[in-house]
mmCIF file of C-alpha atoms in Angstrom:
data_model
loop_
_atom_site.group_PDB
_atom_site.id
_atom_site.type_symbol
_atom_site.label_atom_id
_atom_site.label_comp_id
_atom_site.label_asym_id
_atom_site.label_seq_id
_atom_site.Cartn_x
_atom_site.Cartn_y
_atom_site.Cartn_z
ATOM 1 C CA MET A 27 0.298 0.334 0.223
ATOM 2 C CA CYS A 28 2.681 2.362 0.997
ATOM 3 C CA ARG A 29 4.734 2.000 -1.696
ATOM 4 C CA ARG A 30 1.649 2.142 -4.758
ATOM 5 C CA LEU A 31 0.719 5.872 -2.510
ATOM 6 C CA LEU A 32 4.422 7.240 -2.825
ATOM 7 C CA ARG A 33 4.398 5.994 -6.498
ATOM 8 C CA THR A 34 1.653 8.287 -7.332
ATOM 9 C CA ASP A 35 2.300 10.896 -9.952
ATOM 10 C CA SER A 36 0.634 14.054 -7.440
ATOM 11 C CA ASN A 37 3.435 15.169 -5.510
ATOM 12 C CA LEU A 38 0.485 16.646 -3.120
ATOM 13 C CA GLN A 39 0.095 12.442 -1.924
ATOM 14 C CA ARG A 40 3.678 11.377 -1.403
ATOM 15 C CA VAL A 41 4.217 14.284 0.578
ATOM 16 C CA GLU A 42 0.766 13.282 3.254
ATOM 17 C CA THR A 43 2.233 9.764 2.814
ATOM 18 C CA ALA A 44 6.019 9.996 3.370
ATOM 19 C CA GLN A 45 3.820 12.472 7.287
ATOM 20 C CA LEU A 46 2.179 8.877 7.775
ATOM 21 C CA VAL A 47 5.671 7.454 6.739
ATOM 22 C CA LEU A 48 7.808 9.467 9.571
ATOM 23 C CA ASP A 49 4.364 9.766 12.296
ATOM 24 C CA ARG A 50 4.413 5.707 11.969
ATOM 25 C CA LEU A 51 8.194 5.875 12.531
ATOM 26 C CA ARG A 52 7.925 8.950 15.284
ATOM 27 C CA SER A 53 5.670 6.248 17.217
ATOM 28 C CA GLY A 54 7.631 3.568 17.424
ATOM 29 C CA GLY A 55 4.968 0.549 15.929
ATOM 30 C CA ALA A 56 5.566 -2.484 18.279
ATOM 31 C CA ASP A 57 5.196 -4.390 14.618
ATOM 32 C CA ASP A 58 7.807 -2.551 12.859
ATOM 33 C CA SER A 59 11.024 -4.023 12.692
ATOM 34 C CA SER A 60 14.091 -3.180 12.006
ATOM 35 C CA ASP A 61 13.445 -4.572 8.586
ATOM 36 C CA ASP A 62 10.447 -2.944 8.219
ATOM 37 C CA VAL A 63 12.192 0.097 8.981
ATOM 38 C CA ASN A 64 14.257 -0.269 6.504
ATOM 39 C CA ALA A 65 11.916 -0.945 4.226
ATOM 40 C CA LEU A 66 10.071 2.802 5.410
ATOM 41 C CA LEU A 67 13.268 4.574 4.365
ATOM 42 C CA ARG A 68 14.144 2.703 1.350
ATOM 43 C CA LEU A 69 10.817 3.782 0.100
ATOM 44 C CA LEU A 70 10.758 7.499 1.359
ATOM 45 C CA GLY A 71 14.336 7.265 -0.411
ATOM 46 C CA ASN A 72 13.958 6.144 -3.813
ATOM 47 C CA TYR A 73 9.732 7.612 -4.512
ATOM 48 C CA VAL A 74 10.247 11.108 -1.904
ATOM 49 C CA ALA A 75 11.369 14.682 -3.358
ATOM 50 C CA PRO A 76 13.158 15.363 -0.620
ATOM 51 C CA THR A 77 12.716 18.737 0.976
ATOM 52 C CA ARG A 78 14.036 21.226 4.333
ATOM 53 C CA GLU A 79 10.909 20.431 6.340
ATOM 54 C CA LEU A 80 11.706 16.506 5.340
ATOM 55 C CA THR A 81 15.431 17.366 7.229
ATOM 56 C CA GLU A 82 14.400 18.879 10.041
ATOM 57 C CA GLU A 83 11.736 16.032 10.353
ATOM 58 C CA ILE A 84 14.325 13.012 9.945
ATOM 59 C CA LEU A 85 16.770 14.598 12.584
ATOM 60 C CA SER A 86 14.337 15.276 14.569
ATOM 61 C CA LEU A 87 13.886 11.510 15.126
ATOM 62 C CA LEU A 88 17.390 11.230 15.513
ATOM 63 C CA LEU A 89 16.836 12.202 18.722
ATOM 64 C CA PHE A 90 14.715 9.443 19.569
ATOM 65 C CA CYS A 91 14.108 6.670 16.740
ATOM 66 C CA GLU A 92 14.799 3.077 18.127
ATOM 67 C CA ASN A 93 17.212 2.818 14.464
ATOM 68 C CA ARG A 94 18.782 5.638 14.476
ATOM 69 C CA VAL A 95 21.662 3.460 12.579
ATOM 70 C CA LEU A 96 18.964 2.710 10.116
ATOM 71 C CA LEU A 97 18.390 6.127 10.195
ATOM 72 C CA ILE A 98 21.580 7.324 9.980
ATOM 73 C CA HIS A 99 21.962 5.106 6.764
ATOM 74 C CA HIS A 100 19.685 6.618 4.655
ATOM 75 C CA LEU A 101 19.669 9.900 5.377
ATOM 76 C CA PRO A 102 22.454 11.396 2.934
ATOM 77 C CA LYS A 103 19.278 10.408 0.155
ATOM 78 C CA LEU A 104 16.822 12.159 2.353
ATOM 79 C CA THR A 105 18.586 14.754 2.766
ATOM 80 C CA TYR A 106 17.523 18.477 0.474
ATOM 81 C CA GLN A 107 20.636 19.343 -0.930
ATOM 82 C CA SER A 108 21.206 22.681 -0.310
ATOM 83 C CA LYS A 109 24.153 23.943 1.459
ATOM 84 C CA GLU A 110 21.833 24.787 4.489
ATOM 85 C CA CYS A 111 20.494 21.698 5.014
ATOM 86 C CA VAL A 112 23.823 19.859 4.538
ATOM 87 C CA GLU A 113 25.210 22.305 7.704
ATOM 88 C CA LEU A 114 22.477 21.374 9.443
ATOM 89 C CA VAL A 115 22.535 17.216 9.267
ATOM 90 C CA VAL A 116 26.265 18.057 10.289
ATOM 91 C CA GLN A 117 25.913 19.704 13.071
ATOM 92 C CA ALA A 118 23.123 16.793 14.345
ATOM 93 C CA TYR A 119 25.416 14.506 13.437
ATOM 94 C CA LEU A 120 27.915 15.978 15.766
ATOM 95 C CA GLU A 121 26.273 16.865 18.676
ATOM 96 C CA LEU A 122 24.282 13.590 18.477
ATOM 97 C CA LEU A 123 28.100 11.881 18.499
ATOM 98 C CA SER A 124 28.827 14.016 21.827
ATOM 99 C CA THR A 125 26.258 11.777 23.379
ATOM 100 C CA ASP A 126 26.751 8.070 22.523
ATOM 101 C CA ARG A 127 30.255 7.848 20.860
ATOM 102 C CA SER A 128 28.911 4.028 19.507
ATOM 103 C CA LEU A 129 26.653 5.368 16.717
ATOM 104 C CA LEU A 130 30.860 7.081 15.115
ATOM 105 C CA VAL A 131 30.799 4.516 12.304
ATOM 106 C CA PRO A 132 27.242 5.509 10.915
ATOM 107 C CA VAL A 133 27.468 8.609 11.375
ATOM 108 C CA LEU A 134 30.875 8.834 9.579
ATOM 109 C CA GLY A 135 29.553 6.121 6.632
ATOM 110 C CA SER A 136 26.634 8.465 6.112
ATOM 111 C CA LEU A 137 28.353 11.651 6.335
ATOM 112 C CA ALA A 138 31.089 10.256 3.403
ATOM 113 C CA GLU A 139 28.518 10.482 1.311
ATOM 114 C CA MET A 140 26.641 13.492 1.510
ATOM 115 C CA PRO A 141 28.218 16.547 -0.343
ATOM 116 C CA LEU A 142 30.622 18.528 1.804
ATOM 117 C CA ASP A 143 31.921 21.502 1.509
ATOM 118 C CA ILE A 144 35.766 21.966 2.597
ATOM 119 C CA SER A 145 34.987 23.795 5.533
ATOM 120 C CA GLU A 146 32.037 20.994 6.281
ATOM 121 C CA LYS A 147 34.674 18.174 5.508
ATOM 122 C CA ASN A 148 37.827 19.935 8.019
ATOM 123 C CA THR A 149 34.940 20.278 9.967
ATOM 124 C CA VAL A 150 34.553 16.668 10.560
ATOM 125 C CA VAL A 151 37.743 15.399 10.832
ATOM 126 C CA GLU A 152 38.965 18.367 13.684
ATOM 127 C CA ALA A 153 35.687 17.013 14.949
ATOM 128 C CA THR A 154 35.786 13.036 14.846
ATOM 129 C CA GLN A 155 39.598 12.904 16.343
ATOM 130 C CA SER A 156 39.166 12.720 19.367
ATOM 131 C CA LEU A 157 36.419 10.037 19.293
ATOM 132 C CA LEU A 158 38.555 7.444 17.283
ATOM 133 C CA ASP A 159 39.516 5.471 20.675
ATOM 134 C CA ALA A 160 35.543 4.195 21.046
ATOM 135 C CA ALA A 161 35.841 2.702 17.702
ATOM 136 C CA VAL A 162 36.486 -1.730 17.850
ATOM 137 C CA GLU A 163 39.104 -2.909 15.926
ATOM 138 C CA GLU A 164 36.564 -3.932 13.489
ATOM 139 C CA ASP A 165 35.641 -0.787 12.458
ATOM 140 C CA ILE A 166 38.987 0.442 12.564
ATOM 141 C CA PRO A 167 38.663 0.196 7.805
ATOM 142 C CA ALA A 168 35.339 1.790 7.467
ATOM 143 C CA VAL A 169 36.790 4.553 10.042
ATOM 144 C CA VAL A 170 39.840 5.167 7.729
ATOM 145 C CA GLN A 171 37.584 4.778 4.567
ATOM 146 C CA SER A 172 34.739 6.961 5.825
ATOM 147 C CA LEU A 173 38.081 10.199 7.267
ATOM 148 C CA LEU A 174 39.834 9.786 3.993
ATOM 149 C CA SER A 175 37.318 10.265 1.645
ATOM 150 C CA MET A 176 36.601 13.651 3.802
ATOM 151 C CA VAL A 177 39.779 14.697 4.549
ATOM 152 C CA THR A 178 41.537 17.782 3.062
ATOM 153 C CA LYS A 179 44.811 19.238 2.451
ATOM 154 C CA SER A 180 44.970 20.636 5.314
ATOM 155 C CA SER A 181 43.477 18.733 7.693
ATOM 156 C CA ALA A 182 45.208 15.757 5.989
ATOM 157 C CA PRO A 183 49.121 15.650 8.437
ATOM 158 C CA LYS A 184 46.928 15.192 11.864
ATOM 159 C CA ALA A 185 44.183 13.253 10.669
ATOM 160 C CA ILE A 186 46.460 10.815 9.192
ATOM 161 C CA ALA A 187 48.575 10.422 11.606
ATOM 162 C CA ARG A 188 45.714 10.582 14.122
ATOM 163 C CA LEU A 189 44.380 7.588 12.064
ATOM 164 C CA ARG A 190 47.790 6.519 12.379
ATOM 165 C CA SER A 191 48.218 5.462 15.982
ATOM 166 C CA GLU A 192 44.661 3.620 15.764
ATOM 167 C CA CYS A 193 46.763 1.560 13.148
ATOM 168 C CA ASN A 194 48.512 0.441 15.848
ATOM 169 C CA ARG A 195 47.133 -1.042 18.210
ATOM 170 C CA ILE A 196 45.480 -3.508 15.305
ATOM 171 C CA ASN A 197 45.410 -7.044 14.121
ATOM 172 C CA SER A 198 47.171 -8.259 10.775
ATOM 173 C CA GLY A 199 43.811 -9.252 9.631
ATOM 174 C CA THR A 200 42.026 -5.919 9.874
ATOM 175 C CA LEU A 201 44.885 -4.370 8.682
ATOM 176 C CA SER A 202 45.226 -5.583 5.139
ATOM 177 C CA LEU A 203 41.824 -4.979 4.567
ATOM 178 C CA THR A 204 42.234 -1.700 6.010
ATOM 179 C CA MET A 205 45.760 -0.677 3.830
ATOM 180 C CA GLU A 206 43.820 -2.487 0.197
ATOM 181 C CA LEU A 207 40.340 0.394 1.745
ATOM 182 C CA ALA A 208 43.689 3.313 2.135
ATOM 183 C CA GLN A 209 44.504 2.659 -1.281
ATOM 184 C CA ARG A 210 41.458 3.933 -2.688
ATOM 185 C CA ASN A 211 42.257 6.883 -1.011
ATOM 186 C CA ALA A 212 45.493 7.339 -1.825
ATOM 187 C CA ASP A 213 45.837 8.349 -5.143
ATOM 188 C CA ALA A 214 43.448 12.052 -3.928
ATOM 189 C CA LEU A 215 45.991 11.931 -1.895
ATOM 190 C CA ALA A 216 48.486 12.555 -2.166
ATOM 191 C CA SER A 217 51.583 12.606 0.092
ATOM 192 C CA SER A 218 49.819 12.169 3.110
ATOM 193 C CA ALA A 219 48.668 9.177 2.772
ATOM 194 C CA HIS A 220 50.766 7.078 0.622
ATOM 195 C CA LEU A 221 52.549 8.519 4.018
ATOM 196 C CA PHE A 222 49.682 6.653 5.498
ATOM 197 C CA LEU A 223 50.399 3.394 3.890
ATOM 198 C CA ASP A 224 53.686 2.988 4.279
ATOM 199 C CA HIS A 225 53.274 3.053 7.670
ATOM 200 C CA LEU A 226 50.787 0.153 7.930
ATOM 201 C CA HIS A 227 53.403 -1.255 5.453
ATOM 202 C CA GLY A 228 55.393 -1.102 8.573
ATOM 203 C CA ILE A 229 53.320 -2.308 10.924
ATOM 204 C CA ALA A 230 52.768 -5.461 8.772
ATOM 205 C CA SER A 231 56.493 -5.645 7.823
ATOM 206 C CA ILE A 232 57.010 -6.134 11.852
ATOM 207 C CA THR A 233 53.449 -8.238 12.483
ATOM 208 C CA THR A 234 55.009 -10.465 10.018
ATOM 209 C CA GLY A 235 58.792 -10.688 11.419
ATOM 210 C CA SER A 236 60.599 -8.710 8.012
ATOM 211 C CA GLY A 237 60.903 -5.193 9.187
ATOM 212 C CA VAL A 238 60.888 -1.971 8.493
ATOM 213 C CA ASP A 239 63.615 -0.642 5.524
ATOM 214 C CA GLY A 240 65.411 3.162 6.058
ATOM 215 C CA SER A 241 63.197 4.723 3.264
ATOM 216 C CA GLN A 242 59.600 3.867 5.782
ATOM 217 C CA CYS A 243 61.595 5.803 8.627
ATOM 218 C CA ARG A 244 62.198 8.395 7.304
ATOM 219 C CA GLU A 245 59.260 8.825 5.813
ATOM 220 C CA LEU A 246 57.207 8.491 8.315
ATOM 221 C CA GLU A 247 59.332 11.141 10.893
ATOM 222 C CA LEU A 248 57.234 13.190 8.450
ATOM 223 C CA LEU A 249 54.036 12.624 10.454
ATOM 224 C CA ASP A 250 55.467 12.193 13.817
#
């Protein structure tokens, strides 16, 4: 029924149906499973054109919605693509992280999919560096991938040094995945990301007992 109503040619009816969906999410229906909520949010993203009002209503759900992670996952498609609305999302996410660090990974992943300008990227990278210790080991690859996608030339040295510190505490399996994901962003970040990759290779060498050569050590000193 919901899908049929959202696929109508009437924009007014789509908006009214979207409001009913939001009301249902807000009421936290006891019969709604996470799969149900995921399906509802996917329908909104696929059939409803985002507006400022829709963006604001969805952000208000972050305060008490039981399915926050799903909401965060779908938010990039539900956000009206204006600078003002993107700023609202960034601010809401940072406030959310100040009270619940466990949401670091989904929030970073969501922000990485949004059209942030350089200033917003710098704000996110700066604000989240102090929260990285909240990430468990299996989350480190995703954190590295998201942050590297948002790092700018001005924020790269400090951010990558912080990521380097976090990577010192992960095992070889996680390290291998981290290197693979970091490589995808290396060309865009030029020397800073390549130095970060050198460091990961250095950790891997130590882990396998092969050591790190002198050239790698000299390069890593640039990040200290």
